[in-house]
Amino acid sequence: MELTAEGKTPEYMALAGIKFKLTISELKNDPVLRDQLLQGIKAGNMAPYYKEVCTDLGWTFDQKLFDEMAKQNQDRLSKFQEDDSETPVWQDRLDYLCSIGDKDAATALAQSKYEDSTLTTNRRLDAIFALFRISYFHGCNVKDMGKYINKAHELVDKGGDWRSRNKLKAYEAIYCLAVRDYSRSADLFIDCVSTFESYELVDFGTIIQYCVLACALALERHALQAALRRQGAAVQALRSRFPELRELVESLHECRYADFMKSLAWVETQICVDPVFRPHYQHYVREARIKAYVQLLRAYRSLSLDNIADTFGVTREFIEDEISTFTAAGRLQCRIDAVAGCVVTGAGRGADADRSHLYQATIREGDLLLNRVKKLASVINF
């Protein structure tokens, strides 16, 4: 897919991201974001969405502006009449309701069409995709998004065409990101990037960013590069539009860990204001650091703390605190030798290499066994 051949994402979809940023305490009074959101609402005559924004963000409600936009909405809706066009009128009406942010009316219409068994499977799938977009646009409601993904799978299994199956991959990939299923998300993104056409949901640039972020965490070093090389459009986008993401992937692959940490810091500034990533951005950054530590330590039986700190471009105290925390949590299979000032990984010791993991598993299983014994003792009369 050539970047010049991208489809067009409806302009109103970008307003959800702007509104989300304004809910973050550090950005809630940003005059540029406030103006962008208000101008976007005015341009689309989004009367229902304006009312929602004023309620959610605590804006002063302008009744005159609302009435003017509401009149435009009513005039437009009154013009929808049955015709012989390829696209059903209800779908045009649904698209318009979505474009003005009328959540209740759009949801009711889409739900009724999904439940209409006289419609074709593909038309009912279009209604489900609309319900997903409504949930995504109005606050990124992950629970409802997951519900609609399950319903879409049920319909696709009954006979959805290739277009619907391909769209479902993009929708489900974004949902998987929202629930931290990075592995599933990466697989879906890799499958759908080259044939992506769900521009009604997000633009192609966003899909590329999500794809790279999911793959960077889910895939092993060699698989990451191989997967991205197979995606010509992704490679082109990384080179021309997202050099920071390109550096994140390449620095990890080339073991330039200091550069990787810098790129990861930039990524954190981006995903912390993204509605899909915001609840998980600290988890994502932490998992990315763990992946880098594992990649470095697996090649050595021991490595000095000073060496690791220099390699990652951070202080020794930071590395010591990180490794001790992740080791105690069972995420790193190593230990810190405080006397020698090094990290002992146990690489190359055969069965001894998994001692830490075995210890953690034994403790967990022991606790479960004790709990079961106590429950059994409470019902047996000795």
mmCIF file of C-alpha atoms in Angstrom:
data_model
loop_
_atom_site.group_PDB
_atom_site.id
_atom_site.type_symbol
_atom_site.label_atom_id
_atom_site.label_comp_id
_atom_site.label_asym_id
_atom_site.label_seq_id
_atom_site.Cartn_x
_atom_site.Cartn_y
_atom_site.Cartn_z
ATOM 1 C CA MET A 1 0.000 0.000 0.000
ATOM 2 C CA GLU A 2 1.385 3.337 -1.060
ATOM 3 C CA LEU A 3 1.019 6.111 1.482
ATOM 4 C CA THR A 4 -0.236 8.384 -1.268
ATOM 5 C CA ALA A 5 -3.141 5.972 -1.798
ATOM 6 C CA GLU A 6 -4.452 6.294 1.740
ATOM 7 C CA GLY A 7 -8.162 6.627 2.299
ATOM 8 C CA LYS A 8 -9.613 9.540 4.229
ATOM 9 C CA THR A 9 -10.658 9.245 7.855
ATOM 10 C CA PRO A 10 -13.682 11.407 8.805
ATOM 11 C CA GLU A 11 -12.455 14.619 10.386
ATOM 12 C CA TYR A 12 -14.730 14.284 13.398
ATOM 13 C CA MET A 13 -12.923 11.106 14.557
ATOM 14 C CA ALA A 14 -9.866 13.194 15.464
ATOM 15 C CA LEU A 15 -11.951 15.222 17.921
ATOM 16 C CA ALA A 16 -12.204 12.263 20.301
ATOM 17 C CA GLY A 17 -8.435 12.351 20.805
ATOM 18 C CA ILE A 18 -8.452 16.104 21.370
ATOM 19 C CA LYS A 19 -11.272 15.837 23.890
ATOM 20 C CA PHE A 20 -9.432 13.044 25.680
ATOM 21 C CA LYS A 21 -6.309 15.183 26.028
ATOM 22 C CA LEU A 22 -8.422 17.924 27.599
ATOM 23 C CA THR A 23 -9.521 15.466 30.310
ATOM 24 C CA ILE A 24 -5.891 15.131 31.441
ATOM 25 C CA SER A 25 -5.105 17.544 34.261
ATOM 26 C CA GLU A 26 -1.905 18.851 32.647
ATOM 27 C CA LEU A 27 -3.716 19.744 29.411
ATOM 28 C CA LYS A 28 -7.249 20.650 30.490
ATOM 29 C CA ASN A 29 -6.669 24.398 30.069
ATOM 30 C CA ASP A 30 -4.606 24.202 26.881
ATOM 31 C CA PRO A 31 -6.013 27.030 24.696
ATOM 32 C CA VAL A 32 -4.861 25.445 21.423
ATOM 33 C CA LEU A 33 -6.608 22.128 22.161
ATOM 34 C CA ARG A 34 -9.764 23.905 23.339
ATOM 35 C CA ASP A 35 -9.882 25.957 20.155
ATOM 36 C CA GLN A 36 -9.255 22.924 17.938
ATOM 37 C CA LEU A 37 -12.077 21.017 19.585
ATOM 38 C CA LEU A 38 -14.540 23.900 19.425
ATOM 39 C CA GLN A 39 -13.717 24.726 15.806
ATOM 40 C CA GLY A 40 -14.098 21.066 14.854
ATOM 41 C CA ILE A 41 -17.497 20.923 16.540
ATOM 42 C CA LYS A 42 -18.634 24.077 14.747
ATOM 43 C CA ALA A 43 -17.360 22.869 11.375
ATOM 44 C CA GLY A 44 -19.384 19.666 11.670
ATOM 45 C CA ASN A 45 -22.432 21.251 13.335
ATOM 46 C CA MET A 46 -22.051 18.665 16.089
ATOM 47 C CA ALA A 47 -24.794 19.860 18.407
ATOM 48 C CA PRO A 48 -25.176 16.604 20.437
ATOM 49 C CA TYR A 49 -21.422 16.281 20.818
ATOM 50 C CA TYR A 50 -21.126 19.926 21.874
ATOM 51 C CA LYS A 51 -23.558 19.260 24.703
ATOM 52 C CA GLU A 52 -21.574 16.168 25.746
ATOM 53 C CA VAL A 53 -18.284 18.079 25.668
ATOM 54 C CA CYS A 54 -19.648 20.932 27.770
ATOM 55 C CA THR A 55 -20.883 18.446 30.362
ATOM 56 C CA ASP A 56 -17.722 16.342 30.461
ATOM 57 C CA LEU A 57 -15.206 19.200 30.357
ATOM 58 C CA GLY A 58 -17.135 21.753 32.378
ATOM 59 C CA TRP A 59 -17.386 24.273 29.541
ATOM 60 C CA THR A 60 -19.888 27.109 29.599
ATOM 61 C CA PHE A 61 -22.851 26.032 27.466
ATOM 62 C CA ASP A 62 -23.694 28.423 24.619
ATOM 63 C CA GLN A 63 -27.419 27.900 24.004
ATOM 64 C CA LYS A 64 -27.461 30.059 20.871
ATOM 65 C CA LEU A 65 -24.626 28.082 19.262
ATOM 66 C CA PHE A 66 -26.297 24.805 20.201
ATOM 67 C CA ASP A 67 -29.644 25.859 18.713
ATOM 68 C CA GLU A 68 -28.005 26.953 15.447
ATOM 69 C CA MET A 69 -26.180 23.635 15.075
ATOM 70 C CA ALA A 70 -29.234 21.618 16.153
ATOM 71 C CA LYS A 71 -31.324 23.289 13.420
ATOM 72 C CA GLN A 72 -28.689 22.313 10.836
ATOM 73 C CA ASN A 73 -28.843 18.741 12.139
ATOM 74 C CA GLN A 74 -32.637 18.566 11.867
ATOM 75 C CA ASP A 75 -32.615 19.981 8.354
ATOM 76 C CA ARG A 76 -30.044 17.445 7.233
ATOM 77 C CA LEU A 77 -31.788 14.485 8.862
ATOM 78 C CA SER A 78 -35.116 15.421 7.258
ATOM 79 C CA LYS A 79 -33.553 15.034 3.805
ATOM 80 C CA PHE A 80 -32.775 11.342 4.178
ATOM 81 C CA GLN A 81 -35.310 9.500 2.002
ATOM 82 C CA GLU A 82 -35.418 6.057 0.520
ATOM 83 C CA ASP A 83 -33.723 5.799 -2.860
ATOM 84 C CA ASP A 84 -32.180 3.174 -5.124
ATOM 85 C CA SER A 85 -28.570 3.939 -4.294
ATOM 86 C CA GLU A 86 -26.150 1.125 -3.522
ATOM 87 C CA THR A 87 -25.706 2.302 0.056
ATOM 88 C CA PRO A 88 -28.939 1.933 2.126
ATOM 89 C CA VAL A 89 -30.398 5.176 3.414
ATOM 90 C CA TRP A 90 -30.261 3.919 7.003
ATOM 91 C CA GLN A 91 -26.490 3.624 6.666
ATOM 92 C CA ASP A 92 -26.190 7.196 5.393
ATOM 93 C CA ARG A 93 -28.364 8.331 8.291
ATOM 94 C CA LEU A 94 -26.238 6.315 10.739
ATOM 95 C CA ASP A 95 -23.029 7.805 9.371
ATOM 96 C CA TYR A 96 -24.462 11.290 9.794
ATOM 97 C CA LEU A 97 -25.616 10.622 13.361
ATOM 98 C CA CYS A 98 -22.117 9.383 14.167
ATOM 99 C CA SER A 99 -20.565 12.450 12.542
ATOM 100 C CA ILE A 100 -22.506 14.844 14.782
ATOM 101 C CA GLY A 101 -21.807 12.813 17.912
ATOM 102 C CA ASP A 102 -25.420 11.806 18.597
ATOM 103 C CA LYS A 103 -24.492 8.749 20.630
ATOM 104 C CA ASP A 104 -27.968 7.666 21.706
ATOM 105 C CA ALA A 105 -29.636 7.970 18.310
ATOM 106 C CA ALA A 106 -26.709 6.359 16.472
ATOM 107 C CA THR A 107 -26.548 3.477 18.949
ATOM 108 C CA ALA A 108 -30.295 2.842 18.718
ATOM 109 C CA LEU A 109 -30.241 2.799 14.911
ATOM 110 C CA ALA A 110 -27.152 0.596 14.644
ATOM 111 C CA GLN A 111 -28.493 -1.819 17.267
ATOM 112 C CA SER A 112 -31.803 -2.149 15.445
ATOM 113 C CA LYS A 113 -30.046 -2.954 12.168
ATOM 114 C CA TYR A 114 -27.763 -5.488 13.841
ATOM 115 C CA GLU A 115 -30.826 -7.265 15.240
ATOM 116 C CA ASP A 116 -32.654 -7.171 11.886
ATOM 117 C CA SER A 117 -32.329 -10.737 10.599
ATOM 118 C CA THR A 118 -33.710 -9.735 7.186
ATOM 119 C CA LEU A 119 -30.502 -7.831 6.400
ATOM 120 C CA THR A 120 -27.474 -9.549 4.901
ATOM 121 C CA THR A 121 -24.650 -10.621 7.177
ATOM 122 C CA ASN A 122 -22.373 -7.940 5.778
ATOM 123 C CA ARG A 123 -24.934 -5.171 6.431
ATOM 124 C CA ARG A 124 -25.363 -6.389 10.004
ATOM 125 C CA LEU A 125 -21.592 -6.390 10.361
ATOM 126 C CA ASP A 126 -21.508 -2.780 9.182
ATOM 127 C CA ALA A 127 -23.917 -1.989 12.021
ATOM 128 C CA ILE A 128 -21.666 -3.769 14.541
ATOM 129 C CA PHE A 129 -18.603 -1.886 13.291
ATOM 130 C CA ALA A 130 -20.565 1.348 13.742
ATOM 131 C CA LEU A 131 -21.382 0.367 17.335
ATOM 132 C CA PHE A 132 -17.685 -0.268 17.934
ATOM 133 C CA ARG A 133 -16.790 3.159 16.532
ATOM 134 C CA ILE A 134 -19.413 4.818 18.726
ATOM 135 C CA SER A 135 -17.902 3.180 21.818
ATOM 136 C CA TYR A 136 -14.405 4.107 20.667
ATOM 137 C CA PHE A 137 -15.338 7.718 19.902
ATOM 138 C CA HIS A 138 -17.316 8.361 23.065
ATOM 139 C CA GLY A 139 -14.737 7.708 25.781
ATOM 140 C CA CYS A 140 -13.062 4.550 24.433
ATOM 141 C CA ASN A 141 -15.448 2.220 26.294
ATOM 142 C CA VAL A 142 -13.354 -0.953 26.287
ATOM 143 C CA LYS A 143 -16.071 -3.172 27.751
ATOM 144 C CA ASP A 144 -18.523 -2.321 24.975
ATOM 145 C CA MET A 145 -15.798 -2.551 22.344
ATOM 146 C CA GLY A 146 -15.071 -6.119 23.451
ATOM 147 C CA LYS A 147 -18.772 -6.984 23.373
ATOM 148 C CA TYR A 148 -19.083 -5.805 19.772
ATOM 149 C CA ILE A 149 -15.948 -7.663 18.708
ATOM 150 C CA ASN A 150 -17.488 -10.890 20.020
ATOM 151 C CA LYS A 151 -20.726 -10.194 18.133
ATOM 152 C CA ALA A 152 -18.764 -9.444 14.968
ATOM 153 C CA HIS A 153 -16.969 -12.788 15.237
ATOM 154 C CA GLU A 154 -20.310 -14.560 15.550
ATOM 155 C CA LEU A 155 -21.566 -12.927 12.355
ATOM 156 C CA VAL A 156 -18.321 -13.448 10.430
ATOM 157 C CA ASP A 157 -18.416 -17.149 11.276
ATOM 158 C CA LYS A 158 -21.859 -17.292 9.668
ATOM 159 C CA GLY A 159 -20.587 -16.048 6.321
ATOM 160 C CA GLY A 160 -18.964 -12.636 6.318
ATOM 161 C CA ASP A 161 -17.054 -11.762 3.143
ATOM 162 C CA TRP A 162 -13.329 -10.996 2.890
ATOM 163 C CA ARG A 163 -13.888 -7.257 3.327
ATOM 164 C CA SER A 164 -15.667 -7.755 6.635
ATOM 165 C CA ARG A 165 -13.084 -10.226 7.881
ATOM 166 C CA ASN A 166 -10.293 -7.844 6.968
ATOM 167 C CA LYS A 167 -11.996 -4.939 8.734
ATOM 168 C CA LEU A 168 -12.560 -7.056 11.823
ATOM 169 C CA LYS A 169 -8.806 -7.626 12.129
ATOM 170 C CA ALA A 170 -8.152 -3.878 12.434
ATOM 171 C CA TYR A 171 -10.997 -3.346 14.898
ATOM 172 C CA GLU A 172 -9.982 -6.309 17.042
ATOM 173 C CA ALA A 173 -6.295 -5.320 16.959
ATOM 174 C CA ILE A 174 -7.134 -1.945 18.511
ATOM 175 C CA TYR A 175 -9.337 -3.633 21.109
ATOM 176 C CA CYS A 176 -6.516 -6.036 21.998
ATOM 177 C CA LEU A 177 -4.194 -3.075 22.551
ATOM 178 C CA ALA A 178 -6.754 -1.605 24.934
ATOM 179 C CA VAL A 179 -6.736 -4.802 27.045
ATOM 180 C CA ARG A 180 -2.930 -5.339 26.960
ATOM 181 C CA ASP A 181 -3.089 -8.385 24.675
ATOM 182 C CA TYR A 182 -0.034 -7.228 22.752
ATOM 183 C CA SER A 183 0.727 -10.613 21.206
ATOM 184 C CA ARG A 184 -2.718 -11.015 19.644
ATOM 185 C CA SER A 185 -2.726 -7.359 18.632
ATOM 186 C CA ALA A 186 0.644 -7.686 16.893
ATOM 187 C CA ASP A 187 -0.508 -10.727 14.906
ATOM 188 C CA LEU A 188 -3.667 -8.946 13.773
ATOM 189 C CA PHE A 189 -1.865 -5.748 12.806
ATOM 190 C CA ILE A 190 0.713 -7.678 10.786
ATOM 191 C CA ASP A 191 -2.113 -9.414 8.921
ATOM 192 C CA CYS A 192 -4.121 -6.293 8.144
ATOM 193 C CA VAL A 193 -1.560 -3.522 7.541
ATOM 194 C CA SER A 194 -0.955 -4.382 3.890
ATOM 195 C CA THR A 195 -4.689 -4.597 3.157
ATOM 196 C CA PHE A 196 -5.923 -1.964 5.614
ATOM 197 C CA GLU A 197 -9.090 -0.164 4.585
ATOM 198 C CA SER A 198 -10.830 0.682 7.875
ATOM 199 C CA TYR A 199 -10.269 4.399 7.434
ATOM 200 C CA GLU A 200 -13.633 5.143 9.003
ATOM 201 C CA LEU A 201 -12.071 4.130 12.343
ATOM 202 C CA VAL A 202 -8.506 5.499 12.301
ATOM 203 C CA ASP A 203 -6.033 6.779 9.724
ATOM 204 C CA PHE A 204 -3.250 4.634 8.319
ATOM 205 C CA GLY A 205 -0.570 6.484 10.277
ATOM 206 C CA THR A 206 -2.227 5.548 13.571
ATOM 207 C CA ILE A 207 -2.409 1.908 12.482
ATOM 208 C CA ILE A 208 1.313 1.950 11.700
ATOM 209 C CA GLN A 209 2.139 3.418 15.108
ATOM 210 C CA TYR A 210 -0.035 0.898 16.924
ATOM 211 C CA CYS A 211 1.423 -1.943 14.851
ATOM 212 C CA VAL A 212 5.024 -1.002 15.675
ATOM 213 C CA LEU A 213 4.295 -0.503 19.375
ATOM 214 C CA ALA A 214 2.523 -3.855 19.647
ATOM 215 C CA CYS A 215 5.216 -5.700 17.701
ATOM 216 C CA ALA A 216 8.049 -4.075 19.653
ATOM 217 C CA LEU A 217 6.713 -5.620 22.839
ATOM 218 C CA ALA A 218 5.249 -8.895 21.586
ATOM 219 C CA LEU A 219 7.854 -10.179 19.119
ATOM 220 C CA GLU A 220 11.348 -11.468 19.704
ATOM 221 C CA ARG A 221 14.254 -9.520 18.299
ATOM 222 C CA HIS A 222 14.690 -11.492 15.088
ATOM 223 C CA ALA A 223 10.939 -11.865 14.494
ATOM 224 C CA LEU A 224 10.380 -8.121 14.963
ATOM 225 C CA GLN A 225 12.674 -7.107 12.128
ATOM 226 C CA ALA A 226 11.434 -9.885 9.867
ATOM 227 C CA ALA A 227 7.790 -8.927 10.422
ATOM 228 C CA LEU A 228 8.357 -5.254 9.676
ATOM 229 C CA ARG A 229 10.470 -5.967 6.585
ATOM 230 C CA ARG A 230 7.515 -7.830 5.096
ATOM 231 C CA GLN A 231 5.366 -4.719 5.491
ATOM 232 C CA GLY A 232 6.578 -2.332 2.802
ATOM 233 C CA ALA A 233 4.065 0.370 3.749
ATOM 234 C CA ALA A 234 5.121 0.168 7.390
ATOM 235 C CA VAL A 235 8.792 0.520 6.502
ATOM 236 C CA GLN A 236 8.045 3.482 4.232
ATOM 237 C CA ALA A 237 5.992 5.185 6.952
ATOM 238 C CA LEU A 238 8.675 4.630 9.589
ATOM 239 C CA ARG A 239 11.293 6.206 7.361
ATOM 240 C CA SER A 240 9.269 9.213 6.270
ATOM 241 C CA ARG A 241 6.819 9.965 9.076
ATOM 242 C CA PHE A 242 7.805 8.196 12.287
ATOM 243 C CA PRO A 243 11.607 8.302 12.704
ATOM 244 C CA GLU A 244 11.307 8.038 16.492
ATOM 245 C CA LEU A 245 9.460 4.714 16.234
ATOM 246 C CA ARG A 246 11.983 3.515 13.688
ATOM 247 C CA GLU A 247 14.764 4.327 16.155
ATOM 248 C CA LEU A 248 12.917 2.435 18.908
ATOM 249 C CA VAL A 249 12.810 -0.738 16.821
ATOM 250 C CA GLU A 250 16.289 -0.454 15.311
ATOM 251 C CA SER A 251 18.038 0.441 18.568
ATOM 252 C CA LEU A 252 16.520 -2.595 20.280
ATOM 253 C CA HIS A 253 17.467 -4.859 17.375
ATOM 254 C CA GLU A 254 21.011 -3.470 17.209
ATOM 255 C CA CYS A 255 21.444 -3.588 21.016
ATOM 256 C CA ARG A 256 21.947 0.173 21.309
ATOM 257 C CA TYR A 257 20.242 0.250 24.662
ATOM 258 C CA ALA A 258 21.033 3.867 25.589
ATOM 259 C CA ASP A 259 19.357 5.014 22.361
ATOM 260 C CA PHE A 260 16.510 2.611 23.052
ATOM 261 C CA MET A 261 15.863 4.211 26.441
ATOM 262 C CA LYS A 262 15.767 7.661 24.839
ATOM 263 C CA SER A 263 13.311 6.476 22.201
ATOM 264 C CA LEU A 264 11.210 4.789 24.851
ATOM 265 C CA ALA A 265 11.058 8.053 26.800
ATOM 266 C CA TRP A 266 9.698 9.758 23.678
ATOM 267 C CA VAL A 267 7.164 6.968 23.179
ATOM 268 C CA GLU A 268 5.950 7.450 26.745
ATOM 269 C CA THR A 269 5.181 11.109 26.056
ATOM 270 C CA GLN A 270 3.024 10.045 23.102
ATOM 271 C CA ILE A 271 1.093 7.111 24.497
ATOM 272 C CA CYS A 272 0.310 8.795 27.810
ATOM 273 C CA VAL A 273 -2.124 11.077 25.932
ATOM 274 C CA ASP A 274 -3.555 8.351 23.698
ATOM 275 C CA PRO A 275 -7.044 7.136 24.698
ATOM 276 C CA VAL A 276 -6.192 3.496 23.938
ATOM 277 C CA PHE A 277 -2.820 3.471 25.709
ATOM 278 C CA ARG A 278 -3.403 5.945 28.560
ATOM 279 C CA PRO A 279 -4.570 3.363 31.153
ATOM 280 C CA HIS A 280 -1.588 1.150 30.345
ATOM 281 C CA TYR A 281 1.257 3.439 29.307
ATOM 282 C CA GLN A 282 3.278 2.884 32.482
ATOM 283 C CA HIS A 283 2.795 -0.868 32.118
ATOM 284 C CA TYR A 284 3.899 -0.696 28.470
ATOM 285 C CA VAL A 285 7.061 1.264 29.276
ATOM 286 C CA ARG A 286 7.901 -1.080 32.141
ATOM 287 C CA GLU A 287 7.436 -4.169 29.947
ATOM 288 C CA ALA A 288 9.618 -2.627 27.240
ATOM 289 C CA ARG A 289 12.432 -2.033 29.748
ATOM 290 C CA ILE A 290 12.134 -5.612 31.001
ATOM 291 C CA LYS A 291 12.400 -6.876 27.434
ATOM 292 C CA ALA A 292 15.613 -4.891 26.937
ATOM 293 C CA TYR A 293 17.091 -6.141 30.237
ATOM 294 C CA VAL A 294 16.289 -9.746 29.343
ATOM 295 C CA GLN A 295 17.800 -9.332 25.886
ATOM 296 C CA LEU A 296 21.058 -8.044 27.368
ATOM 297 C CA LEU A 297 21.379 -10.369 30.362
ATOM 298 C CA ARG A 298 20.577 -13.624 28.585
ATOM 299 C CA ALA A 299 23.961 -13.453 26.821
ATOM 300 C CA TYR A 300 26.021 -13.350 30.048
ATOM 301 C CA ARG A 301 26.572 -15.390 33.181
ATOM 302 C CA SER A 302 27.336 -12.181 35.067
ATOM 303 C CA LEU A 303 27.634 -8.510 34.277
ATOM 304 C CA SER A 304 28.694 -5.605 36.457
ATOM 305 C CA LEU A 305 26.105 -3.052 37.509
ATOM 306 C CA ASP A 306 28.343 -0.254 36.258
ATOM 307 C CA ASN A 307 28.540 -1.903 32.845
ATOM 308 C CA ILE A 308 24.772 -2.302 32.621
ATOM 309 C CA ALA A 309 24.237 1.308 33.731
ATOM 310 C CA ASP A 310 26.635 2.590 31.078
ATOM 311 C CA THR A 311 25.026 0.409 28.425
ATOM 312 C CA PHE A 312 21.570 1.812 29.158
ATOM 313 C CA GLY A 313 22.774 5.374 29.732
ATOM 314 C CA VAL A 314 21.401 5.560 33.281
ATOM 315 C CA THR A 315 22.811 5.598 36.808
ATOM 316 C CA ARG A 316 23.928 2.538 38.705
ATOM 317 C CA GLU A 317 21.342 3.245 41.412
ATOM 318 C CA PHE A 318 18.539 3.218 38.831
ATOM 319 C CA ILE A 319 19.662 -0.103 37.360
ATOM 320 C CA GLU A 320 20.130 -1.700 40.777
ATOM 321 C CA ASP A 321 16.641 -0.651 41.832
ATOM 322 C CA GLU A 322 15.101 -1.826 38.538
ATOM 323 C CA ILE A 323 16.759 -5.231 38.534
ATOM 324 C CA SER A 324 16.053 -5.915 42.205
ATOM 325 C CA THR A 325 12.381 -5.001 41.712
ATOM 326 C CA PHE A 326 11.899 -7.090 38.579
ATOM 327 C CA THR A 327 13.833 -10.024 40.057
ATOM 328 C CA ALA A 328 11.688 -10.045 43.198
ATOM 329 C CA ALA A 329 8.589 -10.031 40.981
ATOM 330 C CA GLY A 330 9.917 -13.039 39.034
ATOM 331 C CA ARG A 331 10.280 -11.088 35.788
ATOM 332 C CA LEU A 332 14.080 -11.399 35.594
ATOM 333 C CA GLN A 333 15.876 -14.680 36.273
ATOM 334 C CA CYS A 334 18.954 -13.312 37.991
ATOM 335 C CA ARG A 335 20.272 -12.014 41.296
ATOM 336 C CA ILE A 336 22.400 -9.091 42.411
ATOM 337 C CA ASP A 337 25.740 -9.846 44.050
ATOM 338 C CA ALA A 338 26.092 -6.706 46.185
ATOM 339 C CA VAL A 339 29.647 -7.588 47.269
ATOM 340 C CA ALA A 340 30.969 -8.041 43.741
ATOM 341 C CA GLY A 341 28.740 -5.292 42.357
ATOM 342 C CA CYS A 342 27.377 -7.418 39.554
ATOM 343 C CA VAL A 343 24.305 -9.212 38.303
ATOM 344 C CA VAL A 344 24.536 -13.019 38.193
ATOM 345 C CA THR A 345 22.204 -14.515 35.620
ATOM 346 C CA GLY A 346 23.046 -18.208 35.825
ATOM 347 C CA ALA A 347 23.264 -18.458 32.027
ATOM 348 C CA GLY A 348 24.776 -21.727 30.926
ATOM 349 C CA ARG A 349 24.121 -23.621 34.175
ATOM 350 C CA GLY A 350 21.467 -25.884 32.807
ATOM 351 C CA ALA A 351 18.767 -26.625 35.371
ATOM 352 C CA ASP A 352 20.227 -24.090 37.822
ATOM 353 C CA ALA A 353 19.321 -21.273 35.450
ATOM 354 C CA ASP A 354 15.673 -21.563 36.430
ATOM 355 C CA ARG A 355 16.154 -21.651 40.182
ATOM 356 C CA SER A 356 14.523 -18.283 40.763
ATOM 357 C CA HIS A 357 11.533 -19.206 38.637
ATOM 358 C CA LEU A 358 11.234 -22.597 40.356
ATOM 359 C CA TYR A 359 11.380 -20.954 43.767
ATOM 360 C CA GLN A 360 8.587 -18.512 42.894
ATOM 361 C CA ALA A 361 6.440 -21.322 41.478
ATOM 362 C CA THR A 362 7.006 -23.470 44.584
ATOM 363 C CA ILE A 363 5.910 -20.633 46.869
ATOM 364 C CA ARG A 364 2.762 -20.031 44.845
ATOM 365 C CA GLU A 365 1.830 -23.710 44.685
ATOM 366 C CA GLY A 366 2.564 -24.108 48.384
ATOM 367 C CA ASP A 367 0.167 -21.311 49.254
ATOM 368 C CA LEU A 368 -2.544 -22.886 47.111
ATOM 369 C CA LEU A 369 -2.003 -26.264 48.775
ATOM 370 C CA LEU A 370 -2.250 -24.774 52.277
ATOM 371 C CA ASN A 371 -5.480 -23.008 51.374
ATOM 372 C CA ARG A 372 -7.001 -26.235 50.061
ATOM 373 C CA VAL A 373 -5.937 -28.162 53.158
ATOM 374 C CA LYS A 374 -7.581 -25.527 55.392
ATOM 375 C CA LYS A 375 -10.822 -25.742 53.406
ATOM 376 C CA LEU A 376 -10.739 -29.545 53.599
ATOM 377 C CA ALA A 377 -10.067 -29.484 57.346
ATOM 378 C CA SER A 378 -13.100 -27.263 57.898
ATOM 379 C CA VAL A 379 -15.484 -29.955 56.539
ATOM 380 C CA ILE A 380 -13.805 -33.117 57.892
ATOM 381 C CA ASN A 381 -14.361 -34.196 61.483
ATOM 382 C CA PHE A 382 -11.085 -35.620 62.756
#
